[in-house]
Short mmCIF file of C-alpha atoms in Angstrom, two decimals:
data_model
loop_
_atom_site.label_atom_id
_atom_site.label_comp_id
_atom_site.label_asym_id
_atom_site.label_seq_id
_atom_site.Cartn_x
_atom_site.Cartn_y
_atom_site.Cartn_z
CA UNK A 1 58.16 52.66 -24.40
CA UNK A 2 55.42 50.90 -26.02
CA UNK A 3 55.45 47.51 -24.80
CA UNK A 4 55.50 48.69 -21.36
CA UNK A 5 52.26 51.03 -22.47
CA UNK A 6 51.46 47.90 -23.78
CA UNK A 7 51.53 45.69 -20.84
CA UNK A 8 50.55 48.09 -18.38
CA UNK A 9 47.46 49.02 -20.51
CA UNK A 10 46.77 45.42 -20.68
CA UNK A 11 47.16 45.65 -16.99
CA UNK A 12 44.54 47.56 -16.53
CA UNK A 13 42.61 45.76 -18.15
CA UNK A 14 43.33 42.50 -15.37
CA UNK A 15 42.44 44.74 -12.96
CA UNK A 16 39.70 45.51 -14.28
CA UNK A 17 37.80 42.37 -14.57
CA UNK A 18 39.04 41.42 -11.30
CA UNK A 19 37.57 44.74 -9.75
CA UNK A 20 34.19 43.88 -11.51
CA UNK A 21 34.55 40.06 -10.31
CA UNK A 22 34.46 38.08 -13.24
CA UNK A 23 37.56 37.14 -12.75
CA UNK A 24 39.69 35.33 -9.65
CA UNK A 25 43.21 35.43 -8.90
CA UNK A 26 44.90 32.07 -7.50
CA UNK A 27 45.34 32.97 -3.71
CA UNK A 28 48.72 32.49 -2.28
CA UNK A 29 47.09 29.21 -0.53
CA UNK A 30 48.77 28.63 3.49
CA UNK A 31 50.05 25.44 2.51
CA UNK A 32 51.28 23.13 4.44
CA UNK A 33 53.06 20.20 2.77
CA UNK A 34 53.72 16.56 4.39
CA UNK A 35 57.30 17.57 5.01
CA UNK A 36 56.80 21.55 6.41
CA UNK A 37 57.83 21.74 9.93
CA UNK A 38 55.84 21.16 13.10
CA UNK A 39 54.03 23.53 14.61
CA UNK A 40 56.73 23.66 18.57
CA UNK A 41 53.24 24.24 20.07
CA UNK A 42 50.98 20.97 20.39
CA UNK A 43 47.28 20.96 19.73
CA UNK A 44 44.59 19.43 21.00
CA UNK A 45 41.64 18.15 18.94
CA UNK A 46 38.32 16.44 18.83
CA UNK A 47 37.25 14.70 15.25
CA UNK A 48 34.19 13.86 14.21
CA UNK A 49 33.49 11.22 10.64
CA UNK A 50 31.12 12.37 8.50
CA UNK A 51 30.41 9.10 6.67
CA UNK A 52 27.71 8.02 4.39
CA UNK A 53 24.22 9.78 2.17
CA UNK A 54 24.09 12.70 4.52
CA UNK A 55 20.85 13.01 6.37
CA UNK A 56 18.56 14.78 8.87
CA UNK A 57 20.51 11.04 11.21
CA UNK A 58 23.79 13.02 10.54
CA UNK A 59 23.30 16.43 10.77
CA UNK A 60 21.74 15.65 14.75
CA UNK A 61 24.54 13.59 15.48
CA UNK A 62 27.33 16.57 14.41
CA UNK A 63 24.69 19.35 16.05
CA UNK A 64 25.89 16.88 19.58
CA UNK A 65 28.79 15.66 18.88
CA UNK A 66 29.70 19.42 18.20
CA UNK A 67 28.40 20.81 21.43
CA UNK A 68 30.17 18.01 22.96
CA UNK A 69 33.82 18.77 21.24
CA UNK A 70 32.69 22.34 22.49
CA UNK A 71 33.67 21.41 26.26
CA UNK A 72 36.54 20.37 26.24
CA UNK A 73 38.10 23.43 24.70
CA UNK A 74 40.28 22.04 21.59
CA UNK A 75 42.69 23.79 19.09
CA UNK A 76 40.69 21.88 16.15
CA UNK A 77 37.65 20.26 15.71
CA UNK A 78 38.22 18.53 12.23
CA UNK A 79 35.69 16.58 10.49
CA UNK A 80 36.66 13.75 8.55
CA UNK A 81 34.14 13.25 5.22
CA UNK A 82 33.49 11.01 3.02
CA UNK A 83 29.89 10.44 1.54
CA UNK A 84 28.48 11.01 -1.97
CA UNK A 85 26.76 13.13 -1.09
CA UNK A 86 22.76 13.17 -0.16
CA UNK A 87 19.51 15.83 0.69
CA UNK A 88 20.58 19.60 0.06
CA UNK A 89 18.30 20.97 3.39
CA UNK A 90 20.03 18.70 5.82
CA UNK A 91 23.03 19.18 4.08
CA UNK A 92 22.51 23.31 4.81
CA UNK A 93 21.84 22.94 8.52
CA UNK A 94 25.46 20.68 8.63
CA UNK A 95 27.05 24.36 6.77
CA UNK A 96 25.65 26.73 9.45
CA UNK A 97 26.15 24.59 12.26
CA UNK A 98 29.63 23.74 11.10
CA UNK A 99 29.76 27.79 10.05
CA UNK A 100 28.57 29.17 13.64
CA UNK A 101 31.40 27.13 15.73
CA UNK A 102 33.47 30.03 17.17
CA UNK A 103 36.97 29.58 18.44
CA UNK A 104 38.22 25.93 17.67
CA UNK A 105 39.68 26.20 14.20
CA UNK A 106 37.44 23.90 12.06
CA UNK A 107 38.70 21.13 9.58
CA UNK A 108 37.51 19.65 6.45
CA UNK A 109 39.89 16.68 5.60
CA UNK A 110 38.26 14.04 3.14
CA UNK A 111 39.53 10.51 4.00
CA UNK A 112 37.61 9.30 0.22
CA UNK A 113 35.00 11.38 -1.18
CA UNK A 114 33.22 14.40 -0.66
CA UNK A 115 31.29 14.80 -3.42
CA UNK A 116 27.38 16.52 -4.44
CA UNK A 117 26.93 17.92 -0.68
CA UNK A 118 29.55 16.76 0.66
CA UNK A 119 32.07 19.49 -1.15
CA UNK A 120 30.01 21.66 0.51
CA UNK A 121 30.21 20.54 4.16
CA UNK A 122 34.27 20.40 3.12
CA UNK A 123 34.09 24.15 1.90
CA UNK A 124 31.76 25.84 5.30
CA UNK A 125 35.67 24.51 7.64
CA UNK A 126 38.03 27.09 7.64
CA UNK A 127 40.64 24.96 6.65
CA UNK A 128 40.71 21.79 4.29
CA UNK A 129 43.08 19.18 4.08
CA UNK A 130 42.84 16.04 1.19
CA UNK A 131 43.63 12.66 1.96
CA UNK A 132 45.99 10.81 -1.01
CA UNK A 133 44.10 9.47 -3.95
CA UNK A 134 41.06 11.27 -3.05
CA UNK A 135 38.50 13.86 -4.98
CA UNK A 136 35.63 17.19 -4.32
CA UNK A 137 33.43 18.83 -5.90
CA UNK A 138 30.39 18.75 -7.81
CA UNK A 139 28.06 19.89 -6.36
CA UNK A 140 24.49 20.18 -9.02
CA UNK A 141 21.31 19.61 -7.09
CA UNK A 142 20.10 16.65 -9.35
CA UNK A 143 16.33 14.96 -9.18
CA UNK A 144 14.59 11.56 -10.48
CA UNK A 145 12.77 11.39 -14.19
CA UNK A 146 10.63 9.68 -14.18
CA UNK A 147 12.49 6.84 -16.44
CA UNK A 148 15.03 7.01 -13.76
CA UNK A 149 17.79 9.09 -15.21
CA UNK A 150 18.84 11.95 -12.91
CA UNK A 151 18.34 16.05 -14.00
CA UNK A 152 19.55 18.80 -12.63
CA UNK A 153 17.65 21.43 -11.07
CA UNK A 154 17.23 24.20 -12.92
CA UNK A 155 17.91 27.98 -12.04
CA UNK A 156 15.33 28.19 -8.91
CA UNK A 157 17.66 25.91 -6.01
CA UNK A 158 21.01 26.52 -8.46
CA UNK A 159 21.14 30.22 -7.82
CA UNK A 160 20.72 29.81 -3.50
CA UNK A 161 23.56 27.39 -3.94
CA UNK A 162 26.03 29.15 -5.86
CA UNK A 163 25.00 32.18 -3.69
CA UNK A 164 25.39 29.70 -0.35
CA UNK A 165 28.74 27.39 -2.37
CA UNK A 166 30.01 31.94 -3.51
CA UNK A 167 29.46 32.60 0.67
CA UNK A 168 31.32 30.18 1.66
CA UNK A 169 34.48 31.63 -0.57
CA UNK A 170 34.26 34.28 0.55
CA UNK A 171 34.65 33.72 4.56
CA UNK A 172 37.97 30.72 3.96
CA UNK A 173 39.46 32.11 1.07
CA UNK A 174 38.84 29.66 -1.32
CA UNK A 175 38.23 30.78 -5.19
CA UNK A 176 34.97 32.35 -5.58
CA UNK A 177 34.61 31.52 -9.24
CA UNK A 178 35.34 28.01 -8.78
CA UNK A 179 33.55 27.88 -6.01
CA UNK A 180 30.55 28.70 -8.43
CA UNK A 181 31.45 26.12 -11.14
CA UNK A 182 31.10 23.00 -8.76
CA UNK A 183 27.19 24.26 -9.23
CA UNK A 184 26.82 24.78 -12.28
CA UNK A 185 27.55 23.32 -15.49
CA UNK A 186 26.85 26.20 -18.01
CA UNK A 187 30.07 27.66 -16.33
CA UNK A 188 33.25 27.57 -18.60
CA UNK A 189 36.72 28.23 -15.80
CA UNK A 190 40.06 29.27 -18.40
CA UNK A 191 42.84 29.67 -16.51
CA UNK A 192 45.38 32.55 -18.18
CA UNK A 193 48.74 33.70 -17.86
CA UNK A 194 50.81 36.51 -18.53
CA UNK A 195 54.69 36.30 -19.19
CA UNK A 196 56.95 39.61 -19.47
CA UNK A 197 60.54 38.42 -21.25
CA UNK A 198 63.46 39.16 -19.34
CA UNK A 199 66.65 38.14 -21.97
CA UNK A 200 67.37 34.29 -22.07
CA UNK A 201 64.76 33.86 -18.57
CA UNK A 202 61.05 33.63 -18.97
CA UNK A 203 58.79 35.16 -15.93
CA UNK A 204 55.27 33.95 -15.67
CA UNK A 205 53.80 37.68 -14.24
CA UNK A 206 50.41 37.44 -13.25
CA UNK A 207 47.79 34.43 -13.11
CA UNK A 208 44.07 35.71 -13.95
CA UNK A 209 41.04 32.61 -13.72
CA UNK A 210 37.56 33.70 -15.64
CA UNK A 211 35.01 33.04 -17.58
CA UNK A 212 35.57 32.09 -20.15
CA UNK A 213 33.07 33.62 -22.12
CA UNK A 214 34.73 37.06 -21.05
CA UNK A 215 37.48 35.55 -22.73
CA UNK A 216 36.18 35.99 -26.19
CA UNK A 217 35.52 39.77 -25.63
CA UNK A 218 38.89 40.36 -25.82
CA UNK A 219 40.48 41.58 -28.92
CA UNK A 220 44.05 39.84 -30.83
CA UNK A 221 46.34 42.29 -28.86
CA UNK A 222 45.49 41.21 -25.87
CA UNK A 223 44.81 37.35 -26.50
CA UNK A 224 48.44 37.08 -28.19
CA UNK A 225 49.94 38.95 -24.63
CA UNK A 226 47.81 36.06 -22.42
CA UNK A 227 47.98 33.56 -24.73
CA UNK A 228 46.36 30.27 -24.71
CA UNK A 229 43.88 29.39 -21.98
CA UNK A 230 44.28 26.36 -20.63
CA UNK A 231 39.90 24.96 -19.31
CA UNK A 232 40.11 24.35 -16.01
CA UNK A 233 36.15 23.51 -16.11
CA UNK A 234 35.01 22.71 -19.37
CA UNK A 235 30.88 24.18 -20.59
CA UNK A 236 28.42 21.32 -19.51
CA UNK A 237 31.14 20.05 -16.77
CA UNK A 238 31.07 20.30 -13.01
CA UNK A 239 34.56 20.97 -11.23
CA UNK A 240 35.74 17.95 -9.46
CA UNK A 241 38.76 17.14 -8.18
CA UNK A 242 41.74 14.99 -7.18
CA UNK A 243 43.98 16.28 -4.12
CA UNK A 244 46.64 17.58 -6.37
CA UNK A 245 44.08 19.81 -8.22
CA UNK A 246 42.24 21.27 -5.26
CA UNK A 247 46.34 21.67 -3.69
CA UNK A 248 47.53 24.09 -7.25
CA UNK A 249 43.55 25.41 -7.54
CA UNK A 250 42.97 27.10 -4.10
CA UNK A 251 41.26 25.14 -2.00
CA UNK A 252 43.04 22.36 -0.47
CA UNK A 253 45.99 23.50 2.26
CA UNK A 254 47.66 20.32 1.31
CA UNK A 255 47.45 16.76 1.37
CA UNK A 256 48.81 13.34 3.33
CA UNK A 257 49.25 9.78 3.47
CA UNK A 258 47.93 9.34 5.94
CA UNK A 259 46.24 10.76 9.69
CA UNK A 260 48.89 10.55 11.88
CA UNK A 261 50.77 12.51 8.96
CA UNK A 262 48.32 14.95 8.77
CA UNK A 263 48.54 14.90 12.66
CA UNK A 264 52.04 15.34 13.06
CA UNK A 265 51.72 18.37 10.71
CA UNK A 266 49.28 20.06 12.61
CA UNK A 267 51.36 19.32 16.18
CA UNK A 268 48.16 17.51 16.99
CA UNK A 269 49.06 15.80 20.31
CA UNK A 270 45.83 14.89 21.98
CA UNK A 271 43.49 14.33 20.12
CA UNK A 272 39.79 12.89 21.04
CA UNK A 273 36.65 11.89 18.10
CA UNK A 274 33.00 11.67 19.17
CA UNK A 275 31.32 8.43 18.80
CA UNK A 276 27.31 8.12 17.27
CA UNK A 277 25.11 6.44 20.08
CA UNK A 278 23.37 3.17 19.72
CA UNK A 279 20.02 5.22 18.78
CA UNK A 280 22.01 7.15 16.16
CA UNK A 281 23.12 4.21 14.64
CA UNK A 282 19.68 2.64 13.84
CA UNK A 283 17.91 5.75 13.43
CA UNK A 284 21.25 5.48 10.34
CA UNK A 285 20.60 1.76 10.11
CA UNK A 286 17.24 3.13 9.39
CA UNK A 287 17.17 5.92 6.88
CA UNK A 288 19.20 3.62 4.69
CA UNK A 289 16.92 1.05 3.74
CA UNK A 290 14.19 3.52 4.41
CA UNK A 291 12.69 3.78 0.45
CA UNK A 292 12.16 -0.41 1.16
CA UNK A 293 10.60 -0.01 3.83
CA UNK A 294 7.85 2.01 2.35
CA UNK A 295 7.50 0.05 -1.24
CA UNK A 296 7.16 -2.97 1.19
CA UNK A 297 4.99 -0.66 3.77
CA UNK A 298 2.41 0.99 1.07
CA UNK A 299 2.26 -2.86 -0.51
CA UNK A 300 1.33 -4.60 2.32
CA UNK A 301 -1.73 -2.09 3.05
CA UNK A 302 -2.51 -2.68 -0.78
CA UNK A 303 -2.79 -6.13 -0.41
CA UNK A 304 -4.55 -5.77 3.38
CA UNK A 305 -7.26 -2.56 0.87
CA UNK A 306 -7.88 -5.70 -1.78
CA UNK A 307 -8.43 -8.46 0.89
CA UNK A 308 -11.38 -8.27 3.42
CA UNK A 309 -11.12 -7.65 7.01
CA UNK A 310 -7.84 -6.74 8.52
CA UNK A 311 -4.98 -9.11 9.01
CA UNK A 312 -1.86 -9.67 9.61
CA UNK A 313 -0.81 -7.44 6.07
CA UNK A 314 -2.37 -4.58 7.47
CA UNK A 315 -0.84 -4.35 10.13
CA UNK A 316 2.30 -5.63 8.59
CA UNK A 317 2.09 -2.49 6.26
CA UNK A 318 1.39 -0.10 9.75
CA UNK A 319 4.79 -1.55 11.23
CA UNK A 320 6.64 -1.26 8.79
CA UNK A 321 6.23 2.48 7.86
CA UNK A 322 5.38 3.37 11.42
CA UNK A 323 9.36 2.46 11.87
CA UNK A 324 10.25 4.22 8.81
CA UNK A 325 8.96 7.06 10.53
CA UNK A 326 9.06 6.94 13.95
CA UNK A 327 12.72 6.25 13.31
CA UNK A 328 13.58 9.87 13.25
CA UNK A 329 13.42 10.60 16.66
CA UNK A 330 15.37 6.99 17.27
CA UNK A 331 18.69 9.68 18.27
CA UNK A 332 16.90 11.68 21.45
CA UNK A 333 15.18 8.44 22.87
CA UNK A 334 18.85 6.85 22.99
CA UNK A 335 18.80 6.28 26.26
CA UNK A 336 15.05 4.31 26.40
CA UNK A 337 15.12 2.44 23.81
CA UNK A 338 15.32 -1.01 25.66
CA UNK A 339 12.38 0.59 28.33
CA UNK A 340 10.79 1.32 24.93
CA UNK A 341 11.62 -2.63 23.85
CA UNK A 342 10.34 -4.20 26.22
CA UNK A 343 7.15 -3.21 27.08
CA UNK A 344 6.82 -3.59 23.15
CA UNK A 345 7.10 -7.00 23.67
CA UNK A 346 5.00 -7.26 26.56
CA UNK A 347 1.70 -5.93 24.22
CA UNK A 348 2.91 -7.96 21.09
CA UNK A 349 2.49 -10.75 23.79
CA UNK A 350 -1.05 -9.24 25.35
CA UNK A 351 -2.77 -9.10 21.35
CA UNK A 352 -1.05 -12.95 20.23
CA UNK A 353 -2.79 -14.07 23.76
CA UNK A 354 -6.20 -12.07 23.35
CA UNK A 355 -6.42 -10.34 20.05
CA UNK A 356 -4.90 -12.58 16.83
CA UNK A 357 -4.40 -16.55 18.80
CA UNK A 358 -3.24 -18.40 16.37
CA UNK A 359 -1.64 -15.74 14.39
CA UNK A 360 2.67 -17.06 15.85
CA UNK A 361 3.74 -13.34 14.14
CA UNK A 362 3.53 -11.38 17.53
CA UNK A 363 4.44 -13.46 19.92
CA UNK A 364 7.92 -14.09 17.48
CA UNK A 365 8.08 -10.06 17.58
CA UNK A 366 7.24 -10.07 20.91
CA UNK A 367 10.10 -12.13 22.16
CA UNK A 368 12.26 -10.58 19.79
CA UNK A 369 11.67 -7.16 21.12
CA UNK A 370 11.90 -8.43 24.90
CA UNK A 371 15.11 -9.75 23.34
CA UNK A 372 16.80 -6.87 22.16
CA UNK A 373 15.78 -5.08 25.72
CA UNK A 374 17.75 -7.17 27.51
CA UNK A 375 21.02 -6.78 24.74
CA UNK A 376 20.84 -3.36 24.97
CA UNK A 377 20.43 -3.13 28.65
CA UNK A 378 23.14 -5.65 29.24
CA UNK A 379 26.43 -3.90 30.84
CA UNK A 380 29.59 -6.16 30.38
CA UNK A 381 31.33 -3.77 33.11
CA UNK A 382 29.04 -5.51 35.96
CA UNK A 383 30.65 -9.38 35.17
CA UNK A 384 31.80 -9.66 38.50
CA UNK A 385 36.00 -10.24 37.99
CA UNK A 386 36.31 -12.10 40.76
CA UNK A 387 38.71 -15.01 41.48
CA UNK A 388 38.73 -17.15 44.30
CA UNK A 389 41.74 -16.98 46.50
CA UNK A 390 41.73 -20.81 47.82
CA UNK A 391 41.71 -22.11 43.64
CA UNK A 392 45.07 -22.20 42.19
CA UNK A 393 45.48 -21.62 38.33
CA UNK A 394 48.03 -23.66 36.55
CA UNK A 395 46.68 -21.78 33.07
CA UNK A 396 46.32 -18.98 32.10
CA UNK A 397 42.35 -18.26 33.20
CA UNK A 398 41.38 -14.06 32.77
CA UNK A 399 39.23 -13.27 35.52
CA UNK A 400 36.73 -12.58 32.73
CA UNK A 401 36.42 -16.23 32.48
CA UNK A 402 34.77 -16.83 36.11
CA UNK A 403 32.25 -13.33 35.57
CA UNK A 404 31.19 -15.67 32.61
CA UNK A 405 31.58 -18.62 33.59
CA UNK A 406 28.66 -17.33 36.29
CA UNK A 407 26.89 -15.40 33.84
CA UNK A 408 26.59 -18.66 32.08
CA UNK A 409 25.59 -20.48 35.62
CA UNK A 410 22.94 -18.14 35.94
CA UNK A 411 21.49 -18.28 32.56
CA UNK A 412 21.30 -22.29 32.74
CA UNK A 413 19.24 -21.48 35.99
CA UNK A 414 16.48 -19.60 34.63
CA UNK A 415 16.41 -21.75 31.81
CA UNK A 416 16.14 -25.32 34.19
CA UNK A 417 14.10 -23.31 36.87
CA UNK A 418 11.00 -22.98 35.27
CA UNK A 419 10.52 -26.80 33.09
CA UNK A 420 11.26 -28.24 36.54
CA UNK A 421 8.64 -25.60 38.18
CA UNK A 422 5.96 -26.53 35.45
CA UNK A 423 7.18 -30.78 35.62
CA UNK A 424 7.22 -31.09 39.73
CA UNK A 425 5.07 -27.63 41.46
CA UNK A 426 2.76 -26.93 39.61
CA UNK A 427 0.39 -29.61 39.04
CA UNK A 428 0.14 -29.80 43.41
CA UNK A 429 -1.21 -26.51 43.61
CA UNK A 430 -5.09 -27.50 44.49
CA UNK A 431 -7.83 -26.84 41.83
CA UNK A 432 -8.20 -23.09 40.81
CA UNK A 433 -4.58 -22.26 41.71
CA UNK A 434 -3.17 -24.26 38.88
CA UNK A 435 -3.14 -22.54 35.14
CA UNK A 436 -2.37 -26.96 34.49
CA UNK A 437 -5.79 -29.56 33.07
CA UNK A 438 -5.97 -31.71 36.04
CA UNK A 439 -8.69 -34.02 33.23
CA UNK A 440 -7.95 -37.18 32.91
CA UNK A 441 -7.22 -37.73 30.05
CA UNK A 442 -8.97 -40.96 29.82
CA UNK A 443 -11.98 -39.31 30.91
CA UNK A 444 -11.76 -36.46 28.15
CA UNK A 445 -13.72 -36.07 25.33
CA UNK A 446 -11.93 -35.31 21.89
CA UNK A 447 -14.04 -33.88 19.48
CA UNK A 448 -12.88 -35.98 16.20
CA UNK A 449 -17.01 -37.49 16.29
CA UNK A 450 -18.10 -34.20 16.03
CA UNK A 451 -15.57 -32.20 13.28
CA UNK A 452 -16.87 -35.50 11.19
CA UNK A 453 -20.59 -34.58 11.82
CA UNK A 454 -20.27 -31.69 10.38
CA UNK A 455 -19.78 -31.19 6.62
CA UNK A 456 -19.81 -28.08 3.84
CA UNK A 457 -22.79 -25.83 4.26
CA UNK A 458 -23.73 -26.68 8.22
CA UNK A 459 -24.34 -23.55 9.94
CA UNK A 460 -23.79 -22.58 13.18
CA UNK A 461 -23.56 -19.76 15.39
CA UNK A 462 -19.94 -17.93 16.83
CA UNK A 463 -19.38 -18.18 20.30
CA UNK A 464 -16.24 -16.57 20.67
CA UNK A 465 -14.72 -14.20 18.26
CA UNK A 466 -12.84 -15.48 15.65
CA UNK A 467 -9.46 -13.51 15.16
CA UNK A 468 -9.10 -16.60 12.86
CA UNK A 469 -9.12 -19.32 15.48
CA UNK A 470 -11.86 -19.42 17.65
CA UNK A 471 -14.81 -21.40 18.68
CA UNK A 472 -18.51 -22.11 16.84
CA UNK A 473 -21.81 -23.91 17.67
CA UNK A 474 -24.09 -26.59 15.71
CA UNK A 475 -26.67 -28.34 15.82
CA UNK A 476 -25.77 -32.15 15.28
CA UNK A 477 -28.07 -34.51 13.73
CA UNK A 478 -29.43 -36.43 17.32
CA UNK A 479 -30.26 -32.55 17.89
CA UNK A 480 -27.34 -32.43 20.75
CA UNK A 481 -25.75 -28.88 19.94
CA UNK A 482 -21.63 -29.21 20.50
CA UNK A 483 -18.79 -26.43 21.07
CA UNK A 484 -16.21 -27.36 17.90
CA UNK A 485 -12.52 -25.37 16.95
CA UNK A 486 -13.19 -23.51 14.15
CA UNK A 487 -10.66 -21.05 11.61
CA UNK A 488 -11.25 -18.02 8.89
CA UNK A 489 -9.34 -17.40 6.11
CA UNK A 490 -7.77 -14.49 7.34
CA UNK A 491 -11.93 -13.21 8.57
CA UNK A 492 -12.40 -11.72 11.91
CA UNK A 493 -15.89 -12.50 12.59
CA UNK A 494 -18.28 -11.61 16.07
CA UNK A 495 -19.27 -13.63 18.48
CA UNK A 496 -22.83 -14.31 18.47
CA UNK A 497 -22.77 -14.05 14.29
CA UNK A 498 -23.82 -16.88 12.14
CA UNK A 499 -21.51 -18.19 10.11
CA UNK A 500 -20.94 -21.23 7.06
CA UNK A 501 -18.99 -24.14 7.46
CA UNK A 502 -17.11 -24.65 4.24
CA UNK A 503 -14.43 -27.19 4.13
CA UNK A 504 -13.99 -29.25 6.20
CA UNK A 505 -9.99 -30.47 5.41
CA UNK A 506 -7.76 -33.00 8.03
CA UNK A 507 -9.91 -32.49 10.87
CA UNK A 508 -9.93 -28.19 10.80
CA UNK A 509 -13.31 -26.58 10.01
CA UNK A 510 -12.98 -23.77 8.00
CA UNK A 511 -15.71 -21.25 7.91
CA UNK A 512 -17.14 -18.03 6.56
CA UNK A 513 -19.34 -15.28 7.81
CA UNK A 514 -22.84 -15.66 6.44
#
């Protein structure tokens, strides 16, 4: 009787801890093994891949993908997760969006890793499954110190993050106390198991998960009853689990070798996948190197600030910083990107011709933008698949070969025609209608003699804007005036301003404002 009374008192003591939310009993998880029988009813699933850093671009894609998935009325929305984490604000937006899904069962399938913010996203789903040799956990918020080492942020950030994990655990049936240990390294979690002796057999009756600090207040008889505790999470460490540990601790519902085995176990017969758009891919790629672009952009602006005038470095800095900040709008402008690039190419050409001639940077940039616009607007499905009936092919010729021949021929004509027209047709146009110079080279004046008469220190007047190339007028020794092509060292000089010859090198006259 004393033994049963002691056991009863101990169990009541443990129950009191459970009601006080200081312990967590491991739930009997409704696990699905790879060998379990599939349900007879076939299911429909939509797959959404969440890979890479957790950034606002991932949230934009996920929100759009969930909207498209809901239109297909699936039984499951499967989020295939493979991430080391990322920004906490983007993760919170992702979690709120996933939790708002009504109707389909949301499932997280850890493909390789769901670390940091990835674990938060995984627990936002109704069910969690993992592939073999995968990991999940470690969601402490960190910042970089001045020396580059990571440091865990204090209670100000940890408290709402722990509350978010508790909310997800309560909603989806995950172990609440263990979920908190994803965030807080000061939390030690132990596992207690009580056993009852029944003759020769030993039966495990109760399993409790509690904070290590709570176990320390037990008296000696209670500690003796529970035995040596098993440490699940050491103090100073964060909970990070393998697929097997996540299954044992009640987080994962099952572990599978591959995606096909997972689909078989859940009776998924109809499936589709929401793909990222080109604009989302661009935004993601720019986001991955945004830090480098910002460093280069501000570095170029610093060099421009240290040099007189406004030139190439300033323009490069503005472009790089603009790319970073405008990349966030790439997903929304996905269908308009070819038109935007085409307009940008034309603008760069205008700048090259009228604003900063001779730099070639804007001309090359314009060509790249226009080529990119043509490539993005090109649809391979528009290649004509046509084989003339009169042609008897003795080889394995597929229709797309003839379409490819047609496209190649059109490209050759587009290249040859302007060259032929500029050589044979344009020169025949009357004076004033042709952009080509018709002056006889035998009677043309060469500026070489004038350049030879100019020496360092001569003063002239800029007749055109020097950006940095233009023309200046100098007075020769015989009193005549000559227009000479001049260059500046990156300085922009307005027309009408006096200039001074700095040097004459290999037929080039370099001047500066005076």
